[in-house]
Rosetta silent file (secondary structure, phi, psi, omega in degrees, C-alpha in Angstrom):
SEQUENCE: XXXXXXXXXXXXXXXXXXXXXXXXXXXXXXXXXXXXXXXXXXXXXXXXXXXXXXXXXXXXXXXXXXXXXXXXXXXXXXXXXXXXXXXXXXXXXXXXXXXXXXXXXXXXXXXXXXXXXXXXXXXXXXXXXXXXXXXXXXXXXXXXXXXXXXXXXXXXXXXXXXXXXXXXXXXXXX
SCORE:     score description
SCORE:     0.000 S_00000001
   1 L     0.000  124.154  173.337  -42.248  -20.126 -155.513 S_00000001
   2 L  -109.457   98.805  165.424  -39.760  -17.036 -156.621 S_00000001
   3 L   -74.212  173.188 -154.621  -36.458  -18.767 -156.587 S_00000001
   4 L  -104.279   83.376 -171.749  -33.401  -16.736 -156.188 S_00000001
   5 L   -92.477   -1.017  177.194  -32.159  -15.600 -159.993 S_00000001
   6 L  -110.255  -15.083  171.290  -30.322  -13.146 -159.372 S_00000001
   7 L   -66.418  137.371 -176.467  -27.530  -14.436 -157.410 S_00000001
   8 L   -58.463  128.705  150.412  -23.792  -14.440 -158.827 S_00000001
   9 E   -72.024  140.577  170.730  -22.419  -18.428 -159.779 S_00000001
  10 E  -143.084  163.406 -171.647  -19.183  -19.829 -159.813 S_00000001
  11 L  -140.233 -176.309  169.809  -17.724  -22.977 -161.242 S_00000001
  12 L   -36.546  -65.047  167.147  -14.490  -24.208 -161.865 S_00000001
  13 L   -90.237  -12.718 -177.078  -13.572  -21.800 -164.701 S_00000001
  14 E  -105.069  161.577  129.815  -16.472  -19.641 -164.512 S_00000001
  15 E  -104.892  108.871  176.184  -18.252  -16.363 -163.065 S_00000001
  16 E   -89.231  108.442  177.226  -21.929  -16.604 -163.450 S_00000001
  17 E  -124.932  155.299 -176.982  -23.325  -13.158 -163.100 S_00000001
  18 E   -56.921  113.790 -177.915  -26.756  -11.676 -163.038 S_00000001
  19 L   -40.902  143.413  168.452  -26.949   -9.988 -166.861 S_00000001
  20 L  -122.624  155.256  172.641  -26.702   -6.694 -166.444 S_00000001
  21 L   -86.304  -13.561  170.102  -26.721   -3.591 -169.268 S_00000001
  22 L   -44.921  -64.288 -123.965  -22.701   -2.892 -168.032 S_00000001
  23 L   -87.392  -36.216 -169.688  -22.599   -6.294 -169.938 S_00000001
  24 H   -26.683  -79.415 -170.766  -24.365   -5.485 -173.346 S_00000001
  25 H   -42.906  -29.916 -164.744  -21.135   -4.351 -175.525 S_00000001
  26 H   -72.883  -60.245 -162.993  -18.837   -7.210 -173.862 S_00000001
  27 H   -74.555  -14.808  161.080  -21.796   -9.799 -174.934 S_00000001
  28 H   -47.207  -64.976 -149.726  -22.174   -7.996 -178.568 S_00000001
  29 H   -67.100  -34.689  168.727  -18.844   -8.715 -179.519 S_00000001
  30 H   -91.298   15.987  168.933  -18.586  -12.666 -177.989 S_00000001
  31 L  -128.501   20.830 -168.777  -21.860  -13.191 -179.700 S_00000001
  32 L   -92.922   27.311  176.552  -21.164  -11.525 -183.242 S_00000001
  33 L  -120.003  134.228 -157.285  -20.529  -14.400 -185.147 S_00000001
  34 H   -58.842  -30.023 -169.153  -23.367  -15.212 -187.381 S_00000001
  35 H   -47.027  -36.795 -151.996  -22.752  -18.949 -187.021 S_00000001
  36 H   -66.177  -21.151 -165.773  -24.160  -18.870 -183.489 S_00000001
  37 H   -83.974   -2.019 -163.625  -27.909  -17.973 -185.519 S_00000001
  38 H   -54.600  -32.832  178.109  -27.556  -21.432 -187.492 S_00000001
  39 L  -133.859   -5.618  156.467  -30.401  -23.113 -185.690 S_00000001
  40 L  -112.436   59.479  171.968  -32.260  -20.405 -183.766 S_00000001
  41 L    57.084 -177.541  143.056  -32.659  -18.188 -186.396 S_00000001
  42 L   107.515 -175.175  121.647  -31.668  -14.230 -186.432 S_00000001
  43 L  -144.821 -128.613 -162.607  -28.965  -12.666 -186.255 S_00000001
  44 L   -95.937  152.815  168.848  -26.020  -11.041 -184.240 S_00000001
  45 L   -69.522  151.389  167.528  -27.568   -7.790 -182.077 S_00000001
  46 L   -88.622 -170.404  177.168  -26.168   -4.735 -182.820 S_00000001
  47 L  -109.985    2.179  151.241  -25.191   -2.988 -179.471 S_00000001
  48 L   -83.449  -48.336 -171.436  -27.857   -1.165 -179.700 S_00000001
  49 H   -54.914  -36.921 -175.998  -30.385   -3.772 -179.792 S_00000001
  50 H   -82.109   -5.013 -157.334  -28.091   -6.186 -176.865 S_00000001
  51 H   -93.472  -48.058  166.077  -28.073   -3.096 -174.904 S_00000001
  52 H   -40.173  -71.727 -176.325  -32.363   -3.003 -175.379 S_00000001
  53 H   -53.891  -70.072  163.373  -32.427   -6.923 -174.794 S_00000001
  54 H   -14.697  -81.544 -151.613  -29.944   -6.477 -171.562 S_00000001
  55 H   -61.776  -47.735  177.979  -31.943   -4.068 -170.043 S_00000001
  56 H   -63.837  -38.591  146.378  -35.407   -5.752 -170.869 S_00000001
  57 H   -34.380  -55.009  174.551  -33.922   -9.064 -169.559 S_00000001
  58 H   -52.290  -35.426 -162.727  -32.666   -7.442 -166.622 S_00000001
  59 L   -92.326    9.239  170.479  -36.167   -5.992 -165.676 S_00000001
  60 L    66.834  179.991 -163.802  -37.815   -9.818 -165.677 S_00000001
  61 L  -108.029  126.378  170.381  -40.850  -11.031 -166.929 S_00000001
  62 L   -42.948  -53.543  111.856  -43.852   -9.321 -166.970 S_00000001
  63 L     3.641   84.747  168.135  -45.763  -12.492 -166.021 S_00000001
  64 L   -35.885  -81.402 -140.663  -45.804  -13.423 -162.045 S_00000001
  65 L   -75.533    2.020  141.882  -46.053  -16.945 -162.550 S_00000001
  66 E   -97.796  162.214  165.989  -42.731  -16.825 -164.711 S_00000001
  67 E  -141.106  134.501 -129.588  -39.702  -16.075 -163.640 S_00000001
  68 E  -111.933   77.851  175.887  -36.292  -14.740 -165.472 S_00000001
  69 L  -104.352  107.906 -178.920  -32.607  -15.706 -164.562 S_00000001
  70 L   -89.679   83.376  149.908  -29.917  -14.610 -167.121 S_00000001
  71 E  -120.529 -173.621 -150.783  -26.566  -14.843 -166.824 S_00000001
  72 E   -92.030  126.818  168.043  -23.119  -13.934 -167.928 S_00000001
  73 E  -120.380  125.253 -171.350  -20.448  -16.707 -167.902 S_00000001
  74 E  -117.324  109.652  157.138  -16.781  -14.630 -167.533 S_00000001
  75 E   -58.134  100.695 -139.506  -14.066  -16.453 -167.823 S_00000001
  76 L   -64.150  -37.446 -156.141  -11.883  -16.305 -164.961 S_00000001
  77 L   -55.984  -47.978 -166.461   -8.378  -17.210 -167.030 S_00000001
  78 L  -152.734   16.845  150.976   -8.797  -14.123 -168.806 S_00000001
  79 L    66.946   27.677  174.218  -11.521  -12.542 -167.840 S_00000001
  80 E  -111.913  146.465 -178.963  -13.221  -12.456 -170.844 S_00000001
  81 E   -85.473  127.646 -179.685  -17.212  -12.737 -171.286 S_00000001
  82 E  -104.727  -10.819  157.883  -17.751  -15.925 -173.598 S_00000001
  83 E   166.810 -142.202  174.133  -21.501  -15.814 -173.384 S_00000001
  84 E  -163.117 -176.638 -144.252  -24.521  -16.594 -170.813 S_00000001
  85 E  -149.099  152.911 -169.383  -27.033  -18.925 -169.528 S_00000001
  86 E  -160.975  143.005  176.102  -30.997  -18.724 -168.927 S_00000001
  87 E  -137.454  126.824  166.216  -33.452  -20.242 -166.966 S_00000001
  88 E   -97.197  118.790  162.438  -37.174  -19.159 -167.706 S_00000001
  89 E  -111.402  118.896  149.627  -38.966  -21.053 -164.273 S_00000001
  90 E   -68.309  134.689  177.658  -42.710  -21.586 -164.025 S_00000001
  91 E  -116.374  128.887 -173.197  -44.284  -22.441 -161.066 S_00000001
  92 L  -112.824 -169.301 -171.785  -47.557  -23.686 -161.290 S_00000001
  93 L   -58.053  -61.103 -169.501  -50.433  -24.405 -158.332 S_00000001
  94 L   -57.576    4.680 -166.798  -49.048  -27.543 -157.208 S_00000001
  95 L    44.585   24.270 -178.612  -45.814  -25.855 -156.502 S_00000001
  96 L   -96.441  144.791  177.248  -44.194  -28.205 -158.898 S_00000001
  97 E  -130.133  123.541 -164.996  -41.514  -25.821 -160.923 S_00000001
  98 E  -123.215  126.555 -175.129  -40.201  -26.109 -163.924 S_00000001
  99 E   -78.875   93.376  162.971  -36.859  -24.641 -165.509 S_00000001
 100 E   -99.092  138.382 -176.608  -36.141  -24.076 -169.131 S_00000001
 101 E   -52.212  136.613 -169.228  -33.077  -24.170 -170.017 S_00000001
 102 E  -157.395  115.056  145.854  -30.890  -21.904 -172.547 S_00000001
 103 E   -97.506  137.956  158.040  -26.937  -21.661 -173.360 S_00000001
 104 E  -142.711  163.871  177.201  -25.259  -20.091 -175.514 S_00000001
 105 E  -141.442  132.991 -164.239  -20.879  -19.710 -175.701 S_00000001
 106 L   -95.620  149.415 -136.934  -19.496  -17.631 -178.574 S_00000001
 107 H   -44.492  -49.927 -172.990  -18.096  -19.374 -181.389 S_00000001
 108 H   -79.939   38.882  167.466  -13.846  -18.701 -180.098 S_00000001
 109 H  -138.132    5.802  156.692  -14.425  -20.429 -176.704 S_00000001
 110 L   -68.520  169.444  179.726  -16.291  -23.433 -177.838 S_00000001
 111 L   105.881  -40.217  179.067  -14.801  -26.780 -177.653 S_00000001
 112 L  -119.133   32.790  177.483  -13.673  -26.334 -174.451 S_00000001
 113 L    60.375   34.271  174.707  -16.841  -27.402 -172.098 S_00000001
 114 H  -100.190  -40.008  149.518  -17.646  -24.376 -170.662 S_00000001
 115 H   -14.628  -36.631 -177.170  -21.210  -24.444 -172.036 S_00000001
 116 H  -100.282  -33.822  147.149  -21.374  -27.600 -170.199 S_00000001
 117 H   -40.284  -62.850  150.123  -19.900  -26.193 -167.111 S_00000001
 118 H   -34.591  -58.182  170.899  -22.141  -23.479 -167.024 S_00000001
 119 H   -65.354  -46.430  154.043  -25.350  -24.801 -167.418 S_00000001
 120 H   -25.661  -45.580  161.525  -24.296  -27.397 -165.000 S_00000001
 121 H   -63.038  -51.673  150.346  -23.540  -24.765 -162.664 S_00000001
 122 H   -41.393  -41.777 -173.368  -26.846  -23.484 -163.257 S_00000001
 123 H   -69.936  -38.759  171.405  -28.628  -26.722 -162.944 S_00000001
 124 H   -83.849   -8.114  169.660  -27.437  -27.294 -159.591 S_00000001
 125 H   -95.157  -26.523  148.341  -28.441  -24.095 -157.999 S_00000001
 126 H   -42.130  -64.581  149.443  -31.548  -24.938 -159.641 S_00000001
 127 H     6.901  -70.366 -133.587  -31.502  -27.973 -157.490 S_00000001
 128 H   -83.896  -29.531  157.053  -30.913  -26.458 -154.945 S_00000001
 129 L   -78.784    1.996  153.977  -33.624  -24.093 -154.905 S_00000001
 130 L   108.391   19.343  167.928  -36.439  -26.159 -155.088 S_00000001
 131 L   -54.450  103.297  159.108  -36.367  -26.765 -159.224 S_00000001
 132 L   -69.265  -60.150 -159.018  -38.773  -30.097 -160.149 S_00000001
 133 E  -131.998  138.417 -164.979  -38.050  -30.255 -163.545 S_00000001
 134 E  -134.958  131.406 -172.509  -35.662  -28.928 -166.027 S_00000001
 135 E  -113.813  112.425  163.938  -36.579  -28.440 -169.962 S_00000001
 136 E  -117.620  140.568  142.056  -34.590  -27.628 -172.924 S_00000001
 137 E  -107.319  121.518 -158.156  -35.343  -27.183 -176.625 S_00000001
 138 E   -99.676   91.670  152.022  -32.717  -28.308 -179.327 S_00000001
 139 E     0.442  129.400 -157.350  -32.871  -28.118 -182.936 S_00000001
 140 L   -81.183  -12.471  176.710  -33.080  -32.019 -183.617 S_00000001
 141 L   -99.710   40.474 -166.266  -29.547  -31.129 -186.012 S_00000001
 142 L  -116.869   75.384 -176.283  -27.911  -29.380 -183.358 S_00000001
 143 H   -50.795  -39.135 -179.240  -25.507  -31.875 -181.973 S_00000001
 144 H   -73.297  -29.244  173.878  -23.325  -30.230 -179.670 S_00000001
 145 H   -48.186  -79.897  173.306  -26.526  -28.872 -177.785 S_00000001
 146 H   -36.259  -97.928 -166.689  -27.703  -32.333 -177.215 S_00000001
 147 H   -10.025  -86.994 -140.869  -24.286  -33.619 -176.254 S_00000001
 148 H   -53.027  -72.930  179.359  -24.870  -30.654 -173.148 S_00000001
 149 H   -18.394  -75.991  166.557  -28.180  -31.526 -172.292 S_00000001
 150 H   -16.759  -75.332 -148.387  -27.268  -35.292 -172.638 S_00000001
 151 H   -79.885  -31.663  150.079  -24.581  -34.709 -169.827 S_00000001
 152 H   -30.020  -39.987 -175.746  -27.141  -32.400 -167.735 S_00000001
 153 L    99.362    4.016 -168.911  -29.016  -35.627 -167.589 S_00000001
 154 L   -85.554  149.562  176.017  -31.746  -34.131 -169.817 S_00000001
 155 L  -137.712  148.998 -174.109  -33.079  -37.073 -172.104 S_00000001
 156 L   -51.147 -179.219 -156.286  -35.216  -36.430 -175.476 S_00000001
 157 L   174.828  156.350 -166.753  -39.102  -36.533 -175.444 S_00000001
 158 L  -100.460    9.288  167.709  -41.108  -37.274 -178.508 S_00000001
 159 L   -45.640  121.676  144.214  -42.378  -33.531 -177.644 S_00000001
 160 E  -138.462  163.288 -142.173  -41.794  -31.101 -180.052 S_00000001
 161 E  -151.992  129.189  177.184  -42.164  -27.385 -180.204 S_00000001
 162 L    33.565   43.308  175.828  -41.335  -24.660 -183.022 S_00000001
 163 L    90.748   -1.416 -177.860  -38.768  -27.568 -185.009 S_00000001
 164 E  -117.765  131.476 -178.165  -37.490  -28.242 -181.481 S_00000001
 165 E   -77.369  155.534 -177.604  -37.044  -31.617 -179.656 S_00000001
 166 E  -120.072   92.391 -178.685  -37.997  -31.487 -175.832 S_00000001
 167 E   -98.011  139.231 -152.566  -35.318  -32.829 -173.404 S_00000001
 168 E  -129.202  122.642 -176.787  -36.438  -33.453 -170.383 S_00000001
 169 E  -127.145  136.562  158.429  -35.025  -34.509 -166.420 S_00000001
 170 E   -71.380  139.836 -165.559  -36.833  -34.493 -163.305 S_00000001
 171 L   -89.118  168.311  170.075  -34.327  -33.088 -160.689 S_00000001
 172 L  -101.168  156.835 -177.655  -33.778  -35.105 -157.320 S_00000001
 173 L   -74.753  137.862  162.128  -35.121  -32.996 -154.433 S_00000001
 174 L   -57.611    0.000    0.000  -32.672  -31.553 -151.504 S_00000001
């Protein structure tokens, strides 16, 4: 199954668009605050490096049996990009497929639930497209993550993976 990962999203407050390298410079600047590296490591890309990352994102995963959807969440109000959204989906033989999950929203537009909008919005065109199961991993001190997940419907697992707890939901089917 190659679900459709490239199509634009919308939500209440958002535009969910397929990353693009147009977007690289916009997402430097709403992702430049070091706080954001506090529990995945790192730090902020340069604009050369999101421009590199963009582009390599853009072009999808080398690996058939994964698949890459990345977007952009632009804030309609004022039309600024506050950060993006990721789905890595495997599909295995059984045709059961499974999504993991990824947000991130830069540090001045937290607070106000568009992280949880977004990935919501994502989650249901996941749905919708024929998504069994959808997987994130949180840093076990990274509370506001959990809080999204949590409302996603994702619940912990005694799984863990590089320091990361493994929340987990089986989707309902269309």
């Amino acid at each position: 199954m190659r679900p459709d990962l490239d199509t634009p999203l919308h939500s209440e407050r958002l535009d969910l668009l397929p990353l693009a390298s147009e977007h690289a410079d916009e997402l430097t600047a709403a992702l430049a605050d070091p706080a954001l590296h506090i529990f995945t490591g790192g730090r902020p890309a340069t604009p050369e490096e999101m421009r590199a990352r963009c582009a390599r994102l853009a072009a999808g995963s080398p690996d058939p049996a994964e698949a890459w959807g990345n977007w952009v969440l632009r804030l309609r109000a004022d039309s600024a990009l506050t950060g993006y959204v990721q789905a890595t989906v495997r599909s295995e033989v059984s045709e059961v497929s499974e999504a993991e999950l990824a947000w991130v929203v830069g540090t001045p537009w937290q607070g106000r639930g568009l992280a949880t909008e977004a990935a919501r919005t994502l989650l249901t065109h996941l749905t919708a497209v024929g998504i069994t199961t959808a997987v994130a991993h949180i840093h076990p001190d990274h509370h506001a993550s959990a809080r999204i997940a949590h409302a996603l419907g994702l619940r912990p697992t005694p799984h863990t993976q590089d320091g990361e707890i493994r929340w987990q939901a089986d989707l309902p089917q269309p």
